[in-house]
CSV table of C-alpha atoms in Angstrom, one decimal:
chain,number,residue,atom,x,y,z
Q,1,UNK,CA,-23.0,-0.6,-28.9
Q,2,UNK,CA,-23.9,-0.8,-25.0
Q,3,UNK,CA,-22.0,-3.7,-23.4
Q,4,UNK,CA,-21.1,-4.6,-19.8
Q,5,UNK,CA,-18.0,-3.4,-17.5
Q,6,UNK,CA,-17.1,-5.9,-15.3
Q,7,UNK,CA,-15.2,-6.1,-12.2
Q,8,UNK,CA,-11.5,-6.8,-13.3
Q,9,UNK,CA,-9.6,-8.9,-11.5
Q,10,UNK,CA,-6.8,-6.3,-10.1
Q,11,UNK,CA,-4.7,-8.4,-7.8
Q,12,UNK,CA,-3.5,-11.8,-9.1
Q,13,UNK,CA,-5.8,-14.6,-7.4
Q,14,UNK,CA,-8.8,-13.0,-6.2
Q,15,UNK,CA,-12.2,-13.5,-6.3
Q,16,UNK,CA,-13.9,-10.3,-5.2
Q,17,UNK,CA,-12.8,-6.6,-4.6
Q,18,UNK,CA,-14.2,-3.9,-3.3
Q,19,UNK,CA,-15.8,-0.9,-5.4
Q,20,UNK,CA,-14.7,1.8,-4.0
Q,21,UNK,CA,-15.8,5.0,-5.8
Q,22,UNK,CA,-17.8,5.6,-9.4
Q,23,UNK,CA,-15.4,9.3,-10.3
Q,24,UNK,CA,-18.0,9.3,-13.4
Q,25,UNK,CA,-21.5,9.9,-12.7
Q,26,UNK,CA,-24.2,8.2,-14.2
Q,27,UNK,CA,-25.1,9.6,-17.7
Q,28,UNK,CA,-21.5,11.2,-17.8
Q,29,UNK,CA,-19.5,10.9,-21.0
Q,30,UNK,CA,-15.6,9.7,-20.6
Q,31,UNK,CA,-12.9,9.6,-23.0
Q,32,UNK,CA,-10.4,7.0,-23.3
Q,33,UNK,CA,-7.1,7.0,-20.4
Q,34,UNK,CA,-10.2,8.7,-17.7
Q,35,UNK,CA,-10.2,7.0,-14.1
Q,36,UNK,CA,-13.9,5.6,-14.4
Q,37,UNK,CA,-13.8,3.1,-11.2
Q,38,UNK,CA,-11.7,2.8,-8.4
Q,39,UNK,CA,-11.2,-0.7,-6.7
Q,40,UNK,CA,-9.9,-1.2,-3.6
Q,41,UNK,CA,-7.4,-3.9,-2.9
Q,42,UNK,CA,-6.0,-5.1,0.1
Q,43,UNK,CA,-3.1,-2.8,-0.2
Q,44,UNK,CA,-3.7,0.0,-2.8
Q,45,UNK,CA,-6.0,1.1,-4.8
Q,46,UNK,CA,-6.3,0.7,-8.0
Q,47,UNK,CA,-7.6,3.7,-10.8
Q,48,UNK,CA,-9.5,1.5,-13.6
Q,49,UNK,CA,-9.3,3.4,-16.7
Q,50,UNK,CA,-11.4,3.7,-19.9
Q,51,UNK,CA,-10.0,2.1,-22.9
Q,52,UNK,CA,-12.2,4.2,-25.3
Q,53,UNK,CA,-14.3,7.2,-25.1
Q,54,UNK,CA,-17.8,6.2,-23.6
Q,55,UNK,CA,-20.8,7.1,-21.8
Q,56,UNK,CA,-21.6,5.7,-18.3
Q,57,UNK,CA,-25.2,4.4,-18.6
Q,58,UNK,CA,-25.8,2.5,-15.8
Q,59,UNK,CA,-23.8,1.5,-12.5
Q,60,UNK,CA,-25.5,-2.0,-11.5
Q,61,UNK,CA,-23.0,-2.1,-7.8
Q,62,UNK,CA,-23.2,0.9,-5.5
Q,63,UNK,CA,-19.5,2.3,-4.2
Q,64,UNK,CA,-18.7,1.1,-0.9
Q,65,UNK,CA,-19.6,-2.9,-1.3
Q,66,UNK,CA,-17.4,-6.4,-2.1
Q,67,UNK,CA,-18.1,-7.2,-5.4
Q,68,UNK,CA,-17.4,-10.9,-7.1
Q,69,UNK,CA,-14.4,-10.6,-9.9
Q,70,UNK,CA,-16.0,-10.8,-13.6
Q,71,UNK,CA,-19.6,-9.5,-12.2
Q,72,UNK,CA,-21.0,-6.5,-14.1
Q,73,UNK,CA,-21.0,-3.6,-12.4
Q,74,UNK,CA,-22.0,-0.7,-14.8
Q,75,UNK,CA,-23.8,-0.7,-18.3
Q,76,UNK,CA,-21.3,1.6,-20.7
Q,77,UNK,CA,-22.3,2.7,-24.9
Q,78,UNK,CA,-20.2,4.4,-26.9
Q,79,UNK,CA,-20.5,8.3,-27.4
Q,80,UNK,CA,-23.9,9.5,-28.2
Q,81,UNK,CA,-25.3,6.7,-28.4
Q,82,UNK,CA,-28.8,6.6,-27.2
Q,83,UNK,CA,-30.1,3.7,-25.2
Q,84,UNK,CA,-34.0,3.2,-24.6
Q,85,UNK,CA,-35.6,0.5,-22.4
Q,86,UNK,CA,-32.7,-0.3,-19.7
Q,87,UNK,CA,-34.7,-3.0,-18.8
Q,88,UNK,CA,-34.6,-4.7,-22.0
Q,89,UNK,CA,-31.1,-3.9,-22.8
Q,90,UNK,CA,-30.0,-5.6,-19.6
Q,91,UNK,CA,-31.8,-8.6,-20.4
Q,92,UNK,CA,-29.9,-8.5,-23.9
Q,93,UNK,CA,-26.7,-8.4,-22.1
Q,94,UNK,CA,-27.8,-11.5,-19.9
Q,95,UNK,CA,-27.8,-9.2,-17.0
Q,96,UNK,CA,-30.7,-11.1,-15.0
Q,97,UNK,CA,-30.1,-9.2,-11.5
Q,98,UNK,CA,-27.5,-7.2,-9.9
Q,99,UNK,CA,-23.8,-7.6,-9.5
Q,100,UNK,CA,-23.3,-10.2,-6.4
Q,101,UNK,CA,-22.3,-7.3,-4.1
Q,102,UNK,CA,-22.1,-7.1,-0.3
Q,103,UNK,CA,-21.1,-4.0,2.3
Q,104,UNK,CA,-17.3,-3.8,2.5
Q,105,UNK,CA,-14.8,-3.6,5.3
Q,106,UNK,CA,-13.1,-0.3,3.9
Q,107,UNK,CA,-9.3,-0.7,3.5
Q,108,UNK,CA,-7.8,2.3,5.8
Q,109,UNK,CA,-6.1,4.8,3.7
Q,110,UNK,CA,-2.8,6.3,5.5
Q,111,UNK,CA,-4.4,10.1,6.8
Q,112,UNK,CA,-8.0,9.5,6.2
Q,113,UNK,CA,-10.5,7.2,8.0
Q,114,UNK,CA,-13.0,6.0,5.5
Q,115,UNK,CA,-16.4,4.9,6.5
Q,116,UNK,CA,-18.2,2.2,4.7
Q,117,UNK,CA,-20.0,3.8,1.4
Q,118,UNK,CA,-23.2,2.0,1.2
Q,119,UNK,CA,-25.9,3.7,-0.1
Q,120,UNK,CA,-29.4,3.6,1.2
Q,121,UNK,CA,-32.4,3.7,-1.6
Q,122,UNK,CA,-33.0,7.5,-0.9
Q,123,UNK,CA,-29.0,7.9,-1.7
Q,124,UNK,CA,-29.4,6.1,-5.1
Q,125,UNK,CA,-32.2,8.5,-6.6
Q,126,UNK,CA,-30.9,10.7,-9.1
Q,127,UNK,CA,-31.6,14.5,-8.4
Q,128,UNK,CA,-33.5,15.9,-11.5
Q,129,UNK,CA,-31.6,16.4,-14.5
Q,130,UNK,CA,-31.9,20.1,-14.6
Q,131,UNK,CA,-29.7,21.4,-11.4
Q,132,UNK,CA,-28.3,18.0,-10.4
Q,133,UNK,CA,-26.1,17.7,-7.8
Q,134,UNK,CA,-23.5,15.5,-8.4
Q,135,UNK,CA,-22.1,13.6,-4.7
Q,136,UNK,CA,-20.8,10.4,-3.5
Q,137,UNK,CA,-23.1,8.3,-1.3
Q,138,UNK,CA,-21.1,8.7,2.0
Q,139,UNK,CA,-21.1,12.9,1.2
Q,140,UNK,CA,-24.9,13.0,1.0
Q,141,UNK,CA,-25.0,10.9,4.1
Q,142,UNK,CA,-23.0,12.7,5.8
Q,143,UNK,CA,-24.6,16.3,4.7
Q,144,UNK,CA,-27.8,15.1,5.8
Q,145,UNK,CA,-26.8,14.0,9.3
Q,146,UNK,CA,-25.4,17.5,9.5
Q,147,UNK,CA,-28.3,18.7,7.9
Q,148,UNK,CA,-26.4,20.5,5.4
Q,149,UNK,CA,-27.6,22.0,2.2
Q,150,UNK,CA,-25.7,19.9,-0.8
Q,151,UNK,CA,-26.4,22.7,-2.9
Q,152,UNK,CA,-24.3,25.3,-0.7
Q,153,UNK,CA,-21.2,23.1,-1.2
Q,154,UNK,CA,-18.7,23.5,-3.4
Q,155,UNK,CA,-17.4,20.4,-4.7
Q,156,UNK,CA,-13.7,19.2,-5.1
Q,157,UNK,CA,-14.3,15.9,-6.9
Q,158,UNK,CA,-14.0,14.4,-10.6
Q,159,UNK,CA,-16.2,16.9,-12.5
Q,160,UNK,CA,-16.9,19.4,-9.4
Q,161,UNK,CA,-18.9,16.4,-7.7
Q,162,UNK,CA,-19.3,16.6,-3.6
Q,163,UNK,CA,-17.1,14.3,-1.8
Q,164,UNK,CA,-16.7,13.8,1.6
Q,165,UNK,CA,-13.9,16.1,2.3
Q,166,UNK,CA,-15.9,19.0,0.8
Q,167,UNK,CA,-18.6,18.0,3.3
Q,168,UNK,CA,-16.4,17.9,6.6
Q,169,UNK,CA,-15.2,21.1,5.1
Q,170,UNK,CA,-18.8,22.8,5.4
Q,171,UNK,CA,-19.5,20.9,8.8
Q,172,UNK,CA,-16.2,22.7,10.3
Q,173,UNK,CA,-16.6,26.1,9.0
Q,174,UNK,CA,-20.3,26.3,11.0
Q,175,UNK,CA,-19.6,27.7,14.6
Q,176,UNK,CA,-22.1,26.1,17.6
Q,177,UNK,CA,-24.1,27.9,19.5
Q,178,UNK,CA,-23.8,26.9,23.0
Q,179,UNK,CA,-26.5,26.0,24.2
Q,180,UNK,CA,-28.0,25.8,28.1
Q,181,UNK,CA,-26.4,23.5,30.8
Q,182,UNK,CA,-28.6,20.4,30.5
Q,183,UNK,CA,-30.2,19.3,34.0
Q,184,UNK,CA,-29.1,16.6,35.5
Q,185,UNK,CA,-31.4,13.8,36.2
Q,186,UNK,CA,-30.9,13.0,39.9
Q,187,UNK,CA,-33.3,10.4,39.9
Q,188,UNK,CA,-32.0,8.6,37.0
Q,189,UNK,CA,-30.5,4.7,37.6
Q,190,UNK,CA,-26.8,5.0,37.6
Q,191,UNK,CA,-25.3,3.6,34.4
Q,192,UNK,CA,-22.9,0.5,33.5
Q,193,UNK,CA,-19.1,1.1,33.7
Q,194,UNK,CA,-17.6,1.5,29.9
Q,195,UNK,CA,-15.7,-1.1,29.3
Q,196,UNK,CA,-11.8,-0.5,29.8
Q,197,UNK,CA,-10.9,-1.1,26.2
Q,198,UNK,CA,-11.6,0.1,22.9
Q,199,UNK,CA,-12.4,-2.3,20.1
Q,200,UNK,CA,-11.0,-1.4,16.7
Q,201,UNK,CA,-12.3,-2.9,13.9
Q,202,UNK,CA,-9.8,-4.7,11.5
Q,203,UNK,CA,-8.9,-2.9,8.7
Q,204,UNK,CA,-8.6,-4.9,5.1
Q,205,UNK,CA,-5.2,-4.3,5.2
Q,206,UNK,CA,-4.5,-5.0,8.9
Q,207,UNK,CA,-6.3,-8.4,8.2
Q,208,UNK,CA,-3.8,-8.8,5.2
Q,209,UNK,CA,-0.7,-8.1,7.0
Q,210,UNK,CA,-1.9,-11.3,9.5
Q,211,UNK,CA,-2.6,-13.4,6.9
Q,212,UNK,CA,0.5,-13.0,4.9
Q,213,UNK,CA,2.5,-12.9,7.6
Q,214,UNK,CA,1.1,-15.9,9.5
Q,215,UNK,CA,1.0,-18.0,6.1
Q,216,UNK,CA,4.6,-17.0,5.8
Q,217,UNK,CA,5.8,-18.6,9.3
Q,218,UNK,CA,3.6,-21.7,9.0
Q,219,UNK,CA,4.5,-22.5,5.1
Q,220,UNK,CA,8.4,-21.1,4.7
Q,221,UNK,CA,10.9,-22.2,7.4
Q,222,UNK,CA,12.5,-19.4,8.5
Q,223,UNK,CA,16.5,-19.4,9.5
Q,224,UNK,CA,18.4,-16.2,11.1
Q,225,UNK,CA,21.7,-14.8,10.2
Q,226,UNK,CA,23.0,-12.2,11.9
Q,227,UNK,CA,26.3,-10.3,12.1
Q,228,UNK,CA,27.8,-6.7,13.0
Q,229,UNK,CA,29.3,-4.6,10.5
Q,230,UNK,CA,31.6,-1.3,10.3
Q,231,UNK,CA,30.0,1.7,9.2
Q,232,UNK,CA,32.1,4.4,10.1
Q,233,UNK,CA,33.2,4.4,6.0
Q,234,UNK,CA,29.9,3.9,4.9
Q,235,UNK,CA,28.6,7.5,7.1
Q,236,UNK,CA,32.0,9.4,5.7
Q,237,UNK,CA,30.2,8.5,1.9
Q,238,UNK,CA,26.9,10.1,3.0
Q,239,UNK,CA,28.3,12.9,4.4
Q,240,UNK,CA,30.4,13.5,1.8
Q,241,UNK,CA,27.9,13.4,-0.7
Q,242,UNK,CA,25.1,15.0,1.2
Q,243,UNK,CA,27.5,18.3,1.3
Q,244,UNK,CA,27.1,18.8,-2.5
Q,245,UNK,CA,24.0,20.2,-1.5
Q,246,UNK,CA,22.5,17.7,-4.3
Q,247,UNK,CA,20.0,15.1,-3.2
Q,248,UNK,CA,20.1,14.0,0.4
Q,249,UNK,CA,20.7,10.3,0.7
Q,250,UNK,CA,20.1,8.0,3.2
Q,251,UNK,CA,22.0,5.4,5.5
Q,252,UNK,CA,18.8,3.2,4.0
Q,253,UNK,CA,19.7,3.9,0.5
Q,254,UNK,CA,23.3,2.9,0.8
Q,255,UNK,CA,22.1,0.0,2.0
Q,256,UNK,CA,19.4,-0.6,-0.8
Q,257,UNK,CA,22.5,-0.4,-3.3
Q,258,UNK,CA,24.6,-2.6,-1.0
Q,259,UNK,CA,21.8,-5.4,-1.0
Q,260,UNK,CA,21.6,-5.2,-5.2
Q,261,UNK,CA,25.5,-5.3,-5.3
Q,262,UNK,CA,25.4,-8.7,-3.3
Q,263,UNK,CA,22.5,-10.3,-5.0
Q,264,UNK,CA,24.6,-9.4,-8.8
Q,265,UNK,CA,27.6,-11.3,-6.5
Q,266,UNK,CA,25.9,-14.3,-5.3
Q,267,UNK,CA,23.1,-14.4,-7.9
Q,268,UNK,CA,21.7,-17.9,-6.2
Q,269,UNK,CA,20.0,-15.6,-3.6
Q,270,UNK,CA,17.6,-13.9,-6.4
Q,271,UNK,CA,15.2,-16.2,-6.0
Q,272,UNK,CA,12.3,-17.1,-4.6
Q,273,UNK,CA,10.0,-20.5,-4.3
Q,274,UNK,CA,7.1,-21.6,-6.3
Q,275,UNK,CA,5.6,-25.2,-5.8
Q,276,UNK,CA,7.2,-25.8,-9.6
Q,277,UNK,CA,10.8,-24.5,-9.2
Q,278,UNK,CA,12.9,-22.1,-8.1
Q,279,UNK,CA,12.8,-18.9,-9.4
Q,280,UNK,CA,16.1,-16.8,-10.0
Q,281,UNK,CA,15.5,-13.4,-11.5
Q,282,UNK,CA,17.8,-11.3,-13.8
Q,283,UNK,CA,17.4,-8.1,-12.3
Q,284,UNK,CA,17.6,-7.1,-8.5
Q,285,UNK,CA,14.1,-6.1,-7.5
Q,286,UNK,CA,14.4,-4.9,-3.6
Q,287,UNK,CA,11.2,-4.4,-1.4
Q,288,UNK,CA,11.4,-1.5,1.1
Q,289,UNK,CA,9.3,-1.4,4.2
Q,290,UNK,CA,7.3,1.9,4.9
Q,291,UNK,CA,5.3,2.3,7.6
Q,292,UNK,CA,2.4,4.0,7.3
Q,293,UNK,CA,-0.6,4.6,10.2
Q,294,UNK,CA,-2.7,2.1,8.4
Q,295,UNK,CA,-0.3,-0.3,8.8
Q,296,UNK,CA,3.3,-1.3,6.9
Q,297,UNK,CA,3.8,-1.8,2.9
Q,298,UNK,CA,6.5,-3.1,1.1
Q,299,UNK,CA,6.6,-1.3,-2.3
Q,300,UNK,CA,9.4,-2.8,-4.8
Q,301,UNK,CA,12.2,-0.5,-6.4
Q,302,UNK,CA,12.8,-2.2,-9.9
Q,303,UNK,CA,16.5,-3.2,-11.6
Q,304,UNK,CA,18.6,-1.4,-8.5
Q,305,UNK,CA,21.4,-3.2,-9.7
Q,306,UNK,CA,21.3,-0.6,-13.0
Q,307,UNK,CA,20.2,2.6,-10.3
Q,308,UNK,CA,22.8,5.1,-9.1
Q,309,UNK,CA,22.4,5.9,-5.1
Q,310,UNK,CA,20.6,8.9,-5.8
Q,311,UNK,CA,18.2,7.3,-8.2
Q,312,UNK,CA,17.5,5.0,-5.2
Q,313,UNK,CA,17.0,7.9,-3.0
Q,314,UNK,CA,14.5,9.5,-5.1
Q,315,UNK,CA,12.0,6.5,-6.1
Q,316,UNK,CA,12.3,5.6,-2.1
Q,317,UNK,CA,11.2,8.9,-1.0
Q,318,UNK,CA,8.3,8.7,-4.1
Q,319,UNK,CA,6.9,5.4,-2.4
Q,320,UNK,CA,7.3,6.7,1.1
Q,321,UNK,CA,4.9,9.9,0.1
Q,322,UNK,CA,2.5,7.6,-2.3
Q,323,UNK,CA,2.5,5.0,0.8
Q,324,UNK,CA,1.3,7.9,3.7
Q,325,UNK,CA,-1.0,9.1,1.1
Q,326,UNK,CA,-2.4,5.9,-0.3
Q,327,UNK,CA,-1.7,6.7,-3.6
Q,328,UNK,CA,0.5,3.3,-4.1
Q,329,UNK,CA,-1.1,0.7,-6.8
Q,330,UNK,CA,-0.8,-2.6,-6.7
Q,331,UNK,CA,1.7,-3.2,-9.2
Q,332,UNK,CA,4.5,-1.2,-7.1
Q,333,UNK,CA,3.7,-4.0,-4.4
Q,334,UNK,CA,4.5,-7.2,-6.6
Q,335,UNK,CA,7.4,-8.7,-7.3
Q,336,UNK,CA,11.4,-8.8,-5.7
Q,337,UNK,CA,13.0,-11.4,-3.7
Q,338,UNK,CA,14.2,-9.6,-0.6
Q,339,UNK,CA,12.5,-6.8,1.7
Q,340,UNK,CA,14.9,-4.5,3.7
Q,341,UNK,CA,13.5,-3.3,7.1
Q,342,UNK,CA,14.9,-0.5,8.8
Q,343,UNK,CA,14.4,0.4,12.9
Q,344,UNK,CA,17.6,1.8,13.5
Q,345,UNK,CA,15.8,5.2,13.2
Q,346,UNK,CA,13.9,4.3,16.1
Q,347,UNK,CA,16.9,2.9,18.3
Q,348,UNK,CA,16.6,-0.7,17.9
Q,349,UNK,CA,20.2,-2.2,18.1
Q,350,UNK,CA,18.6,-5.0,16.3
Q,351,UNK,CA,15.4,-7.6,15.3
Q,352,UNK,CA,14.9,-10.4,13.4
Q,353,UNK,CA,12.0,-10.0,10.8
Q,354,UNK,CA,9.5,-12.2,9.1
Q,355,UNK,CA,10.1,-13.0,5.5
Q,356,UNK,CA,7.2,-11.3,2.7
Q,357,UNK,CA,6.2,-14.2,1.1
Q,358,UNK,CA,6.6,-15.3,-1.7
Q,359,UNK,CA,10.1,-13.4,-1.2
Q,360,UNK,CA,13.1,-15.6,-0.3
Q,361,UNK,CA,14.6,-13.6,2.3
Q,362,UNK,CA,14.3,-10.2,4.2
Q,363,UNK,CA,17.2,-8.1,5.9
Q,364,UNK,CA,16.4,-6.3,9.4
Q,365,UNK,CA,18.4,-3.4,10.1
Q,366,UNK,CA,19.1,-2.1,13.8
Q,367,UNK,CA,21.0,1.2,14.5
Q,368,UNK,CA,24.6,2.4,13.6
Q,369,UNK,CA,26.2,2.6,17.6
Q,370,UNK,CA,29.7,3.8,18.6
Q,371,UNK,CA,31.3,0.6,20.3
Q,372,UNK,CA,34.7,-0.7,21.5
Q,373,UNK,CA,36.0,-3.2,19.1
Q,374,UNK,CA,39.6,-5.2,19.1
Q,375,UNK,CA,42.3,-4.4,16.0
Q,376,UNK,CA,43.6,-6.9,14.6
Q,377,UNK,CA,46.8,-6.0,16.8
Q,378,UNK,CA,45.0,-6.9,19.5
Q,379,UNK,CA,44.2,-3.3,20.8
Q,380,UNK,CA,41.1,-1.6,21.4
Q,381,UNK,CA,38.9,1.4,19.2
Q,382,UNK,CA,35.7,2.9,18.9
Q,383,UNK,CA,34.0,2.2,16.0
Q,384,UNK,CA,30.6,2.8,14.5
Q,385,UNK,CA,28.9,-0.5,14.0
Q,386,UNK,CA,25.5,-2.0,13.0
Q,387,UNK,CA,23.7,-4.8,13.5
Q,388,UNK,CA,22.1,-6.6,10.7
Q,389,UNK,CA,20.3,-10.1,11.0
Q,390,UNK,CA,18.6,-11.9,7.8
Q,391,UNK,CA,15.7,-13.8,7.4
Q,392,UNK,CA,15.9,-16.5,5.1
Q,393,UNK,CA,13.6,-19.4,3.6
Q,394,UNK,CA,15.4,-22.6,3.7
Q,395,UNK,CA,13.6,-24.1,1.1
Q,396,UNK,CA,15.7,-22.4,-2.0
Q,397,UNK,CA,18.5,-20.8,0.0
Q,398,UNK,CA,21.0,-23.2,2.3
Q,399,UNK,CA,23.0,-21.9,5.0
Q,400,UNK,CA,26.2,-21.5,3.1
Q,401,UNK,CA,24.6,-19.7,0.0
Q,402,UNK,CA,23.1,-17.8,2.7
Q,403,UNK,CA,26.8,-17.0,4.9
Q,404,UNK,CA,28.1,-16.1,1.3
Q,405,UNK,CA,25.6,-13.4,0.6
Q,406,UNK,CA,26.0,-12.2,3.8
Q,407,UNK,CA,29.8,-11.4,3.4
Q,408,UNK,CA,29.6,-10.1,0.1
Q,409,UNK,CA,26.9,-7.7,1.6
Q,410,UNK,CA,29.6,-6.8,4.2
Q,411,UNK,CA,31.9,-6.3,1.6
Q,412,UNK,CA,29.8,-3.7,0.1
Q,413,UNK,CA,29.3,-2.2,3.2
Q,414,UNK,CA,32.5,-1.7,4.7
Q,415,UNK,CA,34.0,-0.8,1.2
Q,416,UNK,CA,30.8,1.5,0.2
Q,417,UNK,CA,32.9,3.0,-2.6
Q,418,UNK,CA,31.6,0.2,-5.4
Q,419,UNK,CA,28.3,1.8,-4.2
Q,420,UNK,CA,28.6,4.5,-6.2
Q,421,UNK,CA,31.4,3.5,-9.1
């Protein structure tokens, strides 16, 4: 029987999301586990799947526009079932008008810049159903700008449909022809100055990073530790395994280890702060911050406690490609109760970060230098040391608890073989 899909509520707490794509065309069968919507987030998106095979009758919200959570947004039936008067069969579901829908800020995805989908009219009119030419709205907008044939493209998509990278595709293989020097108007009134700036548009996730971010300083008062500690041991361990010739590790990922050995040591800092209690986890959940050219994510390795160094590696290089690409979902975003932020890469001997709420603490890393410190015989040596400074929320974690974690942390560090036994 022919029934609604609504929009789902894919991140905890909102009340709209945006439609980003329809991968199954209208009048397209489906079977059960296929992508048939992809919504849009403020940090991923996410792939709804079908949970049973299907046929897509009806999409009631065009891709490209903000649509309210629970509002119906396509009319599905079950295989070959045959559905007569849409009309009427909307007005059976209590589908009155369209899904509350309006045009979307499009969240930037890390390598692509995406342009609004909004379809016009002459976008939404189905091509005849002999010969049709299946295309997203932005694709056939763009083709037609470009004055491009659809039906001399070759598309890439779901079910060989036209997407917009199969457009700029056809749009770059053309070669100009130059055409004659225009003449210049002498007589024409000079024009205004551009200004000196370029306004860019916030992106959805730009404007999420702000809020967060902001709501975290105002809401969760922050307090700074910060201490230098000896590395020299803890880059004799990476070099030592990276000559295997196994997986390459990171400085980073010794670190990620060395924060779960110190949360299983002080467990009082696995927590976080909810208007009810505070909340102390069982496993060590660790946010890592990637930076991305649409802005910085925080995807969450699970149990690292349980994860061998090179198990850390791995799923840290998987989110850094996923993050670049935009291929991250929403779930690998939730959850954890510390981030670790790295700069040292990028020479910064050190930082203080701001805490990812509703995360009770967040460790900023600078860079491993070569630096004169005393023995404890009162002489000089050059050792390689690093600055770390953590950010924590005083509401569940105290100073103390906080100076505690902090030197088992060092512990780790300093005596980086427990990292790997």
């Amino acid at each position: 029987m022919a029934e609604l899909l609504r929009m789902p509520e894919v991140a905890a707490g909102s009340t709209t999301a945006v439609l980003s794509d329809w991968p199954v065309p209208e009048g397209t069968a489906f079977h059960a586990g296929d992508t048939i919507m992809i919504v849009e987030t403020d940090k991923a998106e996410v792939d709804v799947e079908a949970h049973a095979d299907g046929t897509l009758i009806k999409a009631l919200a065009p891709s490209g526009t903000e649509v309210e959570v629970g509002s119906p947004v396509a009319v599905i039936a079950a295989p070959g079932e045959k559905v007569g008067d849409l009309d009427a069969l909307l007005a059976d579901l209590g589908v009155a008008e369209p899904a509350k829908t309006s045009p979307a800020v499009r969240r930037e995805i890390p390598g692509t810049e995406r342009t609004p989908e909004v379809p016009t009219p002459a976008d939404l009119t189905d091509q005849p159903a002999n010969g049709r030419i299946f295309s997203s709205p932005l694709a056939r907008r763009l083709a037609r700008d470009a004055g491009i044939d659809l039906g001399a493209i070759t598309g890439t998509g779901p079910g060989g449909r036209i997407v917009r990278d199969d457009v700029n595709a056809a749009i770059a293989a053309r070669i100009p022809r130059p055409g004659p020097a225009p003449t210049p108007d002498l007589s024409a009134a000079p024009r205004p100055a551009a200004p000196a700036y370029d306004a860019i548009p916030h992106s959805r996730i730009r404007q999420a990073i702000a809020g967060r971010l902001t709501q975290s300083k105002q809401n969760a008062p922050h307090f700074y530790l910060r201490g230098q500690v000896r590395v020299g041991e803890l880059l004799t361990l990476r070099q030592r395994i990276n000559a295997d010739g196994g997986v390459k590790i990171s400085v980073n990922d010794l670190l990620i280890k060395a924060i779960a050995v110190a949360h299983v040591q002080v467990p009082e800092m696995n927590v976080v702060w909810t208007a009810d209690a505070v909340r102390r986890f069982r496993a060590v959940d660790v946010s890592v911050a990637i930076a991305t050219g649409a802005g910085l994510v925080t995807p969450v390795l699970r149990n690292v406690e349980s994860l061998s160094v090179s198990a850390v590696s791995a799923q840290v290089r998987a989110f850094s490609e996923q993050a670049r690409s935009g291929a991250l979902r929403q779930g690998d975003l939730e959850g954890g109760s510390i981030t670790i932020s790295n700069l040292g890469m990028y020479g910064v001997e050190e930082f203080s970060a701001i805490i990812n709420p509703p995360q009770a603490a967040i460790l900023a890393v600078g860079s491993a230098t070569r630096t004169p410190v005393v023995t404890e015989d009162g002489g000089l040596e050059a050792a390689d040391v690093m600055t770390l400074t953590l950010s924590a929320d005083h509401r569940p974690v105290d100073g103390a608890l906080a100076a505690r974690w902090f030197a088992a942390l060092r512990d780790s560090i300093e005596k980086p073989v427990r990292l790997i036994v």
